[in-house]
Amino acid sequence: MNIFSLKLRLDSIQVGHTSDGNIQVMGFSSFQFFDGKQTQVSPLAFTAYGPTAQTIAQAGINGVVVALGEINLFSVERQNRKDKVANFYVEEAQTIRPGNPVEVPLGPNQTTTQSPNQPTTQPPVTPGPIASPEKREPVGVGTASSNGHCPVDIDEEIPF
């Protein structure tokens, strides 16, 4: 299996859900590569599922992401010939530059969605018992000749 890491500009995004209710995004992106001494731009179809799809949808159209995944090649019949078509299956993505976010519709198994701006409620924290203050004794100062360590002559004086 070949794993690729590409910096993609997201040109179009279509959001949907699988039959299991997981989020799915697909669309077209552009990536740059060097051919000789010139920079070329090429389109590339992509597909992502789950949390990776959520990241891509939040990056949005014209957003830039670093995507890690695999490229699948398959043949498609077009008129009198067969063409090779590439699809980039994105396994992980990280947003570099956000664009116009795409709204994610509710899945078939969801009735409400939690907004990221809604505060989460947590149970109140009960204070634990107050620890009694420990008596601390000063530690000897290290010198440059001892490399920051104070020599200890008696094993009973070792603090641990």
Backbone as ProteinMPNN parsed JSONL, in Angstrom:
{"seq_chain_A": "MNIFSLKLRLDSIQVGHTSDGNIQVMGFSSFQFFDGKQTQVSPLAFTAYGPTAQTIAQAGINGVVVALGEINLFSVERQNRKDKVANFYVEEAQTIRPGNPVEVPLGPNQTTTQSPNQPTTQPPVTPGPIASPEKREPVGVGTASSNGHCPVDIDEEIPF", "coords_chain_A": {"N_chain_A": [[0.845, -1.164, 0.0], [0.599, 2.16, -0.863], [1.221, 5.173, 0.698], [0.377, 8.545, 0.602], [1.236, 11.968, 1.055], [-0.223, 14.993, 0.652], [-0.536, 18.443, -0.174], [-3.455, 20.033, -0.441], [-5.696, 22.111, -2.294], [-9.001, 22.795, -1.771], [-11.447, 22.511, -4.104], [-14.126, 21.834, -4.718], [-16.798, 20.576, -2.719], [-18.801, 17.94, -1.65], [-21.169, 16.965, 0.623], [-22.341, 14.238, 2.495], [-23.992, 11.336, 3.883], [-23.185, 8.034, 4.951], [-24.781, 4.772, 4.758], [-24.607, 3.855, 7.314], [-24.686, 6.116, 8.821], [-22.437, 7.653, 9.091], [-20.453, 10.561, 8.429], [-19.662, 11.684, 5.145], [-17.502, 12.976, 2.728], [-16.877, 14.191, -0.531], [-15.266, 15.23, -3.527], [-13.554, 17.657, -5.593], [-10.145, 18.595, -5.824], [-7.122, 20.571, -5.958], [-3.666, 20.198, -6.636], [-0.185, 21.054, -6.455], [2.699, 20.38, -8.431], [6.078, 19.719, -9.509], [7.253, 19.835, -12.772], [9.842, 19.254, -14.603], [11.253, 22.32, -14.822], [9.1, 23.803, -14.188], [6.164, 24.775, -12.396], [3.34, 22.859, -12.027], [-0.244, 22.55, -11.987], [-2.667, 20.306, -10.954], [-5.84, 18.649, -11.155], [-7.54, 16.643, -8.668], [-9.573, 14.062, -7.607], [-11.23, 13.453, -4.478], [-12.01, 11.552, -1.49], [-13.453, 11.175, 1.72], [-14.105, 10.009, 5.067], [-15.918, 10.072, 8.206], [-14.287, 11.562, 11.073], [-12.221, 12.79, 9.634], [-13.536, 13.639, 7.347], [-15.173, 15.549, 8.507], [-13.255, 17.447, 9.255], [-12.363, 18.284, 6.733], [-14.741, 19.364, 5.709], [-15.056, 21.505, 7.466], [-12.805, 22.987, 6.803], [-13.492, 23.846, 4.254], [-14.559, 25.205, 1.017], [-12.092, 26.392, -1.177], [-10.29, 26.262, 0.845], [-7.19, 25.129, 2.343], [-5.601, 22.079, 2.896], [-3.481, 19.679, 4.538], [-3.226, 16.504, 3.498], [-3.323, 13.06, 4.225], [-3.126, 9.925, 2.824], [-4.272, 7.395, 0.504], [-3.885, 6.78, -2.996], [-6.178, 5.701, -5.3], [-6.423, 3.968, -8.299], [-8.502, 3.507, -11.073], [-10.21, 2.052, -13.912], [-12.168, 3.676, -16.401], [-14.709, 3.525, -18.766], [-14.888, 5.479, -21.624], [-16.525, 6.642, -24.268], [-14.869, 5.43, -26.929], [-12.657, 4.436, -25.653], [-10.656, 3.439, -22.794], [-10.128, 5.118, -19.793], [-7.807, 5.983, -17.248], [-8.599, 6.746, -13.972], [-8.0, 8.686, -11.119], [-8.467, 8.559, -7.621], [-8.267, 10.102, -4.531], [-8.099, 8.752, -1.465], [-8.67, 10.045, 1.55], [-7.196, 9.694, 4.626], [-6.309, 11.05, 6.891], [-6.425, 14.48, 7.822], [-5.365, 17.872, 8.001], [-6.056, 21.209, 8.655], [-4.672, 23.915, 6.933], [-5.129, 26.463, 5.838], [-8.131, 28.049, 6.298], [-11.161, 28.036, 4.378], [-14.257, 28.689, 2.868], [-16.481, 27.387, 4.982], [-18.323, 24.293, 4.765], [-21.64, 23.43, 5.296], [-22.689, 20.813, 7.367], [-25.12, 18.436, 6.899], [-27.719, 16.971, 8.98], [-27.428, 13.574, 9.968], [-29.01, 10.417, 9.04], [-29.529, 9.066, 11.402], [-29.444, 10.929, 13.398], [-31.002, 13.383, 15.451], [-30.658, 15.864, 16.573], [-28.087, 18.364, 16.59], [-25.041, 19.2, 18.201], [-23.971, 22.373, 18.876], [-20.769, 23.883, 18.395], [-20.44, 26.108, 19.94], [-21.97, 25.863, 22.182], [-22.0, 25.736, 25.691], [-20.595, 23.195, 27.71], [-21.887, 21.343, 30.391], [-20.578, 20.57, 33.533], [-20.231, 18.416, 36.354], [-20.202, 19.819, 39.664], [-17.096, 20.329, 41.308], [-15.97, 18.726, 44.139], [-14.196, 19.876, 46.931], [-11.147, 18.411, 47.993], [-9.597, 16.838, 50.893], [-7.701, 19.054, 52.909], [-4.309, 19.278, 52.601], [-1.769, 18.807, 55.019], [0.748, 21.185, 55.705], [4.023, 20.495, 54.67], [7.148, 20.134, 56.289], [9.852, 21.706, 55.05], [13.225, 21.436, 54.252], [16.175, 23.311, 53.591], [18.13, 22.696, 50.666], [21.453, 21.797, 49.866], [23.627, 24.01, 48.029], [24.636, 23.582, 44.716], [27.782, 23.412, 43.044], [29.892, 24.512, 40.33], [31.885, 22.65, 39.977], [30.708, 20.347, 40.854], [28.79, 19.851, 39.012], [26.182, 20.785, 39.359], [25.1, 19.135, 41.269], [24.751, 18.312, 44.66], [27.032, 16.94, 46.853], [26.296, 14.015, 48.731], [26.882, 12.597, 51.776], [25.861, 10.783, 53.604], [23.669, 8.061, 53.458], [21.139, 8.235, 54.588], [20.331, 10.839, 54.31], [19.444, 11.196, 51.779], [16.804, 12.332, 49.833], [14.875, 10.621, 48.695]], "CA_chain_A": [[0.0, 0.0, 0.0], [1.345, 3.416, -0.944], [0.61, 6.282, 1.425], [0.833, 9.826, 0.075], [0.92, 13.178, 1.796], [-0.375, 16.061, -0.328], [-1.144, 19.716, 0.218], [-4.556, 20.174, -1.383], [-6.647, 23.217, -2.245], [-10.315, 22.191, -1.971], [-12.188, 23.258, -5.125], [-15.558, 21.571, -4.543], [-17.046, 19.6, -1.654], [-20.161, 17.437, -1.524], [-21.286, 16.328, 1.925], [-23.435, 13.287, 2.629], [-23.855, 10.346, 4.943], [-23.241, 6.642, 4.536], [-25.967, 4.099, 5.289], [-24.39, 3.694, 8.749], [-24.846, 7.411, 9.46], [-21.167, 8.381, 9.154], [-20.321, 11.654, 7.474], [-18.846, 11.379, 3.979], [-17.305, 14.087, 1.808], [-16.174, 13.898, -1.772], [-15.203, 16.41, -4.371], [-12.339, 17.839, -6.369], [-9.127, 19.455, -5.241], [-5.974, 20.845, -6.824], [-2.37, 20.131, -5.986], [0.921, 21.505, -7.294], [3.883, 19.521, -8.539], [7.09, 20.263, -10.404], [7.518, 19.074, -13.985], [10.995, 19.959, -15.15], [11.513, 23.527, -14.047], [7.852, 24.551, -14.08], [5.165, 24.311, -11.442], [2.09, 22.474, -12.673], [-1.391, 22.347, -11.108], [-3.479, 19.217, -11.477], [-7.003, 18.333, -10.32], [-7.55, 15.312, -8.083], [-10.797, 13.759, -6.865], [-10.933, 12.933, -3.145], [-13.097, 11.002, -0.692], [-13.083, 11.033, 3.127], [-15.186, 9.579, 5.941], [-15.773, 10.253, 9.646], [-13.692, 12.803, 11.575], [-11.452, 13.41, 8.56], [-14.516, 14.323, 6.513], [-15.588, 16.733, 9.266], [-12.154, 18.413, 9.139], [-12.379, 18.823, 5.37], [-15.926, 20.212, 5.58], [-14.797, 22.741, 8.209], [-11.832, 23.769, 6.028], [-14.352, 24.481, 3.277], [-14.155, 25.458, -0.368], [-10.911, 27.262, -1.28], [-9.409, 26.024, 1.983], [-6.012, 24.309, 2.043], [-5.349, 21.065, 3.92], [-2.472, 18.658, 4.302], [-3.98, 15.261, 3.54], [-2.553, 11.821, 4.223], [-4.005, 8.852, 2.386], [-3.811, 6.574, -0.61], [-4.477, 7.069, -4.299], [-6.732, 4.522, -5.956], [-6.59, 4.121, -9.745], [-9.422, 2.551, -11.682], [-10.501, 2.323, -15.323], [-13.515, 4.125, -16.736], [-14.907, 3.522, -20.219], [-15.388, 6.736, -22.178], [-16.718, 6.514, -25.708], [-14.191, 4.286, -27.548], [-11.412, 4.117, -24.966], [-10.68, 3.359, -21.337], [-9.265, 6.093, -19.139], [-7.455, 5.748, -15.855], [-9.075, 7.822, -13.119], [-7.41, 8.605, -9.781], [-9.249, 9.067, -6.5], [-7.438, 10.169, -3.337], [-8.838, 8.407, -0.256], [-8.019, 10.789, 2.626], [-7.318, 9.043, 5.931], [-6.101, 12.082, 7.898], [-6.317, 15.814, 7.234], [-5.144, 18.989, 8.917], [-6.319, 22.467, 7.964], [-3.603, 24.915, 6.903], [-5.785, 27.747, 5.622], [-9.566, 27.809, 6.139], [-11.874, 28.703, 3.291], [-15.671, 28.861, 3.178], [-16.923, 26.091, 5.516], [-19.501, 23.659, 4.193], [-22.544, 22.985, 6.361], [-22.877, 19.367, 7.397], [-26.514, 18.137, 7.242], [-27.91, 15.929, 9.977], [-27.435, 12.218, 9.445], [-30.308, 9.756, 9.17], [-29.719, 8.571, 12.764], [-29.338, 12.036, 14.329], [-32.151, 14.28, 15.486], [-30.15, 17.202, 16.869], [-26.645, 18.485, 16.526], [-24.544, 20.083, 19.24], [-23.186, 23.476, 18.347], [-19.502, 23.988, 19.102], [-20.479, 27.266, 20.818], [-22.743, 25.572, 23.372], [-21.149, 25.329, 26.804], [-20.87, 21.891, 28.277], [-22.026, 21.422, 31.839], [-19.819, 19.567, 34.246], [-20.647, 18.382, 37.751], [-19.322, 20.624, 40.503], [-15.972, 19.609, 41.895], [-15.928, 18.843, 45.593], [-12.806, 20.019, 47.358], [-10.578, 17.295, 48.74], [-9.075, 17.23, 52.196], [-6.576, 19.973, 52.841], [-3.078, 18.606, 53.021], [-1.008, 19.553, 56.02], [1.991, 21.663, 55.108], [5.206, 19.708, 54.993], [8.299, 20.91, 56.706], [10.876, 21.568, 54.03], [14.544, 21.886, 54.67], [16.944, 23.768, 52.431], [19.047, 21.765, 50.038], [22.742, 22.428, 49.626], [23.809, 24.641, 46.739], [25.627, 22.902, 43.887], [28.82, 24.249, 42.457], [30.245, 24.122, 38.97], [32.717, 21.452, 40.006], [29.877, 19.173, 41.11], [27.841, 19.767, 37.907], [24.832, 21.05, 39.809], [24.671, 18.172, 42.27], [25.376, 18.488, 45.957], [27.454, 15.625, 47.329], [25.642, 13.519, 49.928], [27.787, 11.647, 52.406], [25.138, 9.778, 54.375], [22.534, 7.547, 52.693], [19.884, 8.615, 55.222], [19.985, 12.2, 53.936], [18.915, 11.195, 50.405], [15.383, 12.632, 50.004], [13.967, 9.667, 48.086]], "C_chain_A": [[0.895, 1.233, 0.0], [0.563, 4.516, -0.252], [1.229, 7.578, 0.915], [0.428, 10.937, 1.023], [0.918, 14.326, 0.79], [-0.96, 17.303, 0.323], [-2.18, 20.033, -0.845], [-5.313, 21.479, -1.177], [-7.993, 22.623, -2.624], [-11.136, 23.053, -2.921], [-13.695, 23.058, -5.02], [-15.716, 20.473, -3.508], [-18.519, 19.234, -1.668], [-20.22, 16.634, -0.234], [-22.496, 15.412, 1.93], [-23.18, 12.363, 3.796], [-23.909, 8.955, 4.342], [-24.503, 6.013, 5.116], [-25.841, 3.861, 6.79], [-24.574, 4.998, 9.509], [-23.556, 8.185, 9.604], [-21.129, 9.464, 8.094], [-19.358, 11.245, 6.358], [-18.724, 12.65, 3.147], [-16.574, 13.583, 0.583], [-16.187, 15.156, -2.612], [-13.911, 16.454, -5.147], [-11.427, 18.828, -5.667], [-8.047, 19.69, -6.281], [-4.707, 20.693, -6.003], [-1.303, 20.557, -6.972], [2.033, 20.475, -7.294], [4.832, 20.163, -9.543], [7.305, 19.303, -11.558], [8.641, 19.796, -14.709], [11.315, 21.137, -14.267], [10.263, 24.37, -13.848], [6.945, 23.927, -13.022], [3.869, 24.046, -12.193], [1.006, 22.325, -11.605], [-2.276, 21.29, -11.746], [-4.68, 18.979, -10.565], [-6.91, 16.893, -9.81], [-8.844, 15.138, -7.302], [-10.405, 13.189, -5.501], [-12.204, 12.423, -2.492], [-12.596, 10.876, 0.736], [-14.324, 10.665, 3.932], [-14.876, 9.967, 7.38], [-15.162, 11.585, 10.051], [-12.852, 13.535, 10.53], [-12.379, 14.193, 7.629], [-15.007, 15.598, 7.196], [-14.529, 17.823, 9.171], [-12.155, 19.07, 7.766], [-13.584, 19.743, 5.17], [-15.734, 21.534, 6.313], [-13.771, 23.61, 7.495], [-12.551, 24.497, 4.898], [-13.741, 24.676, 1.903], [-13.112, 26.567, -0.373], [-10.02, 27.184, -0.045], [-8.249, 25.135, 1.55], [-5.789, 23.365, 3.213], [-4.125, 20.238, 3.533], [-3.192, 17.336, 4.521], [-3.044, 14.071, 3.432], [-3.5, 10.705, 3.829], [-3.412, 8.077, 1.232], [-4.565, 6.934, -1.882], [-4.912, 5.758, -4.932], [-6.921, 4.84, -7.433], [-7.572, 3.073, -10.24], [-9.75, 2.998, -13.095], [-11.959, 2.715, -15.506], [-13.633, 4.124, -18.256], [-15.535, 4.832, -20.65], [-15.376, 6.616, -23.695], [-15.988, 5.27, -26.222], [-12.924, 3.865, -26.8], [-11.65, 4.0, -23.46], [-9.689, 4.371, -20.783], [-8.987, 5.635, -17.717], [-7.891, 6.964, -15.05], [-8.495, 7.602, -11.726], [-8.374, 9.206, -8.76], [-8.378, 8.991, -5.251], [-8.323, 9.899, -2.127], [-8.091, 9.016, 0.923], [-8.285, 10.082, 3.947], [-7.145, 10.026, 7.073], [-5.956, 13.422, 7.185], [-6.113, 16.84, 8.333], [-5.291, 20.28, 8.123], [-5.117, 23.393, 8.071], [-4.215, 26.304, 6.789], [-7.272, 27.496, 5.425], [-10.136, 28.596, 4.965], [-13.297, 28.989, 3.732], [-16.218, 27.523, 3.669], [-18.206, 25.606, 4.866], [-20.348, 23.157, 5.345], [-22.776, 21.494, 6.242], [-24.328, 19.094, 7.78], [-26.575, 17.043, 8.306], [-27.967, 14.57, 9.302], [-28.794, 11.574, 9.642], [-30.579, 9.285, 10.594], [-29.686, 9.688, 13.8], [-30.598, 12.879, 14.286], [-31.724, 15.702, 15.806], [-28.645, 17.181, 16.736], [-26.198, 19.454, 17.61], [-23.655, 21.138, 18.61], [-21.872, 23.559, 19.097], [-19.479, 25.172, 20.065], [-21.263, 27.009, 22.094], [-21.812, 25.151, 24.505], [-21.548, 23.946, 27.297], [-20.948, 22.033, 29.784], [-21.261, 20.273, 32.458], [-20.284, 19.56, 35.686], [-19.686, 19.214, 38.59], [-18.253, 19.752, 41.151], [-15.996, 19.823, 43.396], [-14.48, 18.952, 46.033], [-12.363, 18.832, 48.188], [-10.077, 17.77, 50.091], [-7.833, 18.101, 52.031], [-5.35, 19.267, 53.391], [-2.357, 19.468, 54.042], [0.308, 19.992, 55.393], [3.175, 20.837, 55.59], [6.327, 20.641, 55.421], [9.401, 20.653, 55.694], [12.181, 22.139, 54.546], [15.32, 22.321, 53.441], [17.924, 22.704, 51.954], [20.339, 22.504, 49.77], [22.855, 22.962, 48.214], [24.885, 23.903, 45.972], [26.634, 23.896, 43.343], [29.139, 23.732, 41.072], [31.084, 22.854, 38.963], [31.893, 20.2, 40.257], [28.776, 19.026, 40.07], [26.399, 19.909, 38.378], [24.333, 20.106, 40.867], [25.439, 18.423, 43.555], [25.806, 17.115, 46.449], [26.754, 15.272, 48.637], [26.528, 12.433, 50.506], [27.044, 10.514, 53.087], [23.909, 9.355, 53.57], [21.204, 7.967, 53.3], [19.452, 10.022, 54.826], [19.457, 12.295, 52.493], [17.395, 11.345, 50.499], [14.433, 11.614, 49.386], [14.35, 8.243, 48.394]], "O_chain_A": [[1.84, 1.323, 0.784], [-0.601, 4.765, -0.567], [2.45, 7.695, 0.809], [-0.593, 10.853, 1.706], [1.934, 14.6, 0.151], [-1.77, 17.222, 1.246], [-1.841, 20.272, -2.004], [-5.545, 21.906, -0.046], [-8.121, 22.011, -3.684], [-11.485, 24.188, -2.593], [-14.46, 24.003, -5.211], [-14.895, 19.56, -3.417], [-19.384, 20.109, -1.695], [-19.415, 15.727, -0.023], [-23.558, 15.775, 1.424], [-22.269, 12.579, 4.596], [-24.593, 8.723, 3.345], [-25.217, 6.657, 5.885], [-26.85, 3.684, 7.473], [-24.613, 4.984, 10.74], [-23.559, 9.272, 10.182], [-21.691, 9.316, 7.009], [-18.37, 10.551, 6.598], [-19.721, 13.325, 2.887], [-15.756, 12.666, 0.658], [-17.025, 16.037, -2.422], [-13.25, 15.434, -5.341], [-11.878, 19.765, -5.008], [-8.056, 19.083, -7.352], [-4.68, 21.022, -4.817], [-1.486, 20.438, -8.184], [2.277, 19.792, -6.299], [4.442, 21.032, -10.323], [7.513, 18.107, -11.355], [8.42, 20.823, -15.351], [11.617, 20.969, -13.086], [10.343, 25.513, -13.397], [6.964, 22.717, -12.792], [3.367, 24.912, -12.909], [1.305, 22.011, -10.453], [-2.597, 21.367, -12.932], [-4.564, 19.092, -9.345], [-6.284, 16.038, -10.437], [-9.177, 15.955, -6.443], [-9.378, 12.523, -5.375], [-13.316, 12.794, -2.87], [-11.441, 10.511, 0.954], [-15.449, 10.968, 3.534], [-13.716, 10.169, 7.738], [-15.468, 12.619, 9.458], [-12.779, 14.764, 10.541], [-12.035, 15.286, 7.179], [-15.231, 16.612, 6.535], [-14.864, 18.998, 9.023], [-11.969, 20.282, 7.655], [-13.463, 20.788, 4.533], [-16.195, 22.574, 5.843], [-13.846, 24.837, 7.567], [-12.242, 25.655, 4.619], [-12.576, 24.359, 1.662], [-13.242, 27.56, 0.344], [-9.085, 27.973, 0.088], [-8.318, 24.47, 0.517], [-5.787, 23.782, 4.371], [-3.783, 20.118, 2.357], [-3.709, 17.079, 5.608], [-2.094, 14.077, 2.648], [-4.563, 10.55, 4.431], [-2.202, 8.099, 1.007], [-5.727, 7.338, -1.844], [-4.12, 4.828, -5.081], [-7.51, 5.863, -7.781], [-7.485, 1.9, -9.874], [-9.592, 4.168, -13.441], [-12.858, 2.171, -14.865], [-12.768, 4.654, -18.953], [-16.568, 5.249, -20.125], [-14.317, 6.501, -24.312], [-16.446, 4.155, -25.974], [-12.189, 3.007, -27.287], [-12.689, 4.402, -22.936], [-8.554, 4.465, -21.249], [-9.816, 4.991, -17.074], [-7.578, 8.095, -15.42], [-8.493, 6.483, -11.213], [-9.01, 10.229, -9.012], [-7.815, 7.94, -4.945], [-9.192, 10.705, -1.793], [-6.999, 8.561, 1.266], [-9.434, 9.89, 4.345], [-7.766, 9.863, 8.123], [-5.428, 13.488, 6.075], [-6.62, 16.695, 9.446], [-4.716, 20.422, 7.044], [-4.602, 23.63, 9.164], [-3.866, 27.21, 7.546], [-7.654, 26.8, 4.484], [-9.652, 29.672, 4.616], [-13.523, 29.476, 4.84], [-16.406, 26.609, 2.866], [-19.062, 26.398, 4.471], [-19.835, 22.527, 6.27], [-23.029, 20.975, 5.155], [-24.746, 19.473, 8.873], [-25.62, 16.294, 8.508], [-28.492, 14.435, 8.196], [-29.644, 12.127, 10.339], [-31.74, 9.117, 10.97], [-29.883, 9.417, 14.985], [-31.194, 13.071, 13.225], [-32.362, 16.652, 15.354], [-28.012, 16.126, 16.765], [-26.898, 20.423, 17.905], [-22.703, 20.822, 17.897], [-21.84, 23.333, 20.306], [-18.599, 25.246, 20.922], [-21.237, 27.836, 23.006], [-20.936, 24.308, 24.31], [-22.727, 23.592, 27.29], [-20.16, 22.763, 30.386], [-21.294, 19.146, 31.965], [-20.696, 20.6, 36.2], [-18.5, 19.309, 38.274], [-18.49, 18.593, 41.491], [-16.037, 20.958, 43.872], [-13.627, 18.202, 45.559], [-13.131, 18.31, 48.997], [-10.127, 18.961, 50.399], [-7.026, 17.897, 51.124], [-5.361, 18.733, 54.5], [-2.339, 20.694, 53.943], [0.912, 19.241, 54.628], [3.296, 20.526, 56.775], [6.428, 21.78, 54.967], [9.83, 19.515, 55.505], [12.217, 23.188, 55.189], [15.14, 21.757, 52.362], [18.464, 21.925, 52.74], [20.328, 23.7, 49.479], [22.241, 22.42, 47.296], [25.95, 23.623, 46.523], [26.343, 25.084, 43.206], [28.708, 22.645, 40.687], [30.995, 22.063, 38.024], [32.325, 19.1, 39.913], [27.907, 18.166, 40.218], [25.501, 19.242, 37.864], [23.206, 20.271, 41.332], [26.636, 18.711, 43.532], [24.987, 16.196, 46.455], [26.628, 16.106, 49.533], [26.882, 11.472, 49.823], [27.547, 9.392, 53.141], [23.186, 10.208, 53.054], [20.213, 8.048, 52.573], [18.281, 10.361, 55.0], [19.068, 13.376, 52.05], [16.753, 10.552, 51.186], [13.225, 11.767, 49.564], [13.678, 7.313, 47.949]]}, "name": "protein", "num_of_chains": 1, "seq": "MNIFSLKLRLDSIQVGHTSDGNIQVMGFSSFQFFDGKQTQVSPLAFTAYGPTAQTIAQAGINGVVVALGEINLFSVERQNRKDKVANFYVEEAQTIRPGNPVEVPLGPNQTTTQSPNQPTTQPPVTPGPIASPEKREPVGVGTASSNGHCPVDIDEEIPF"}
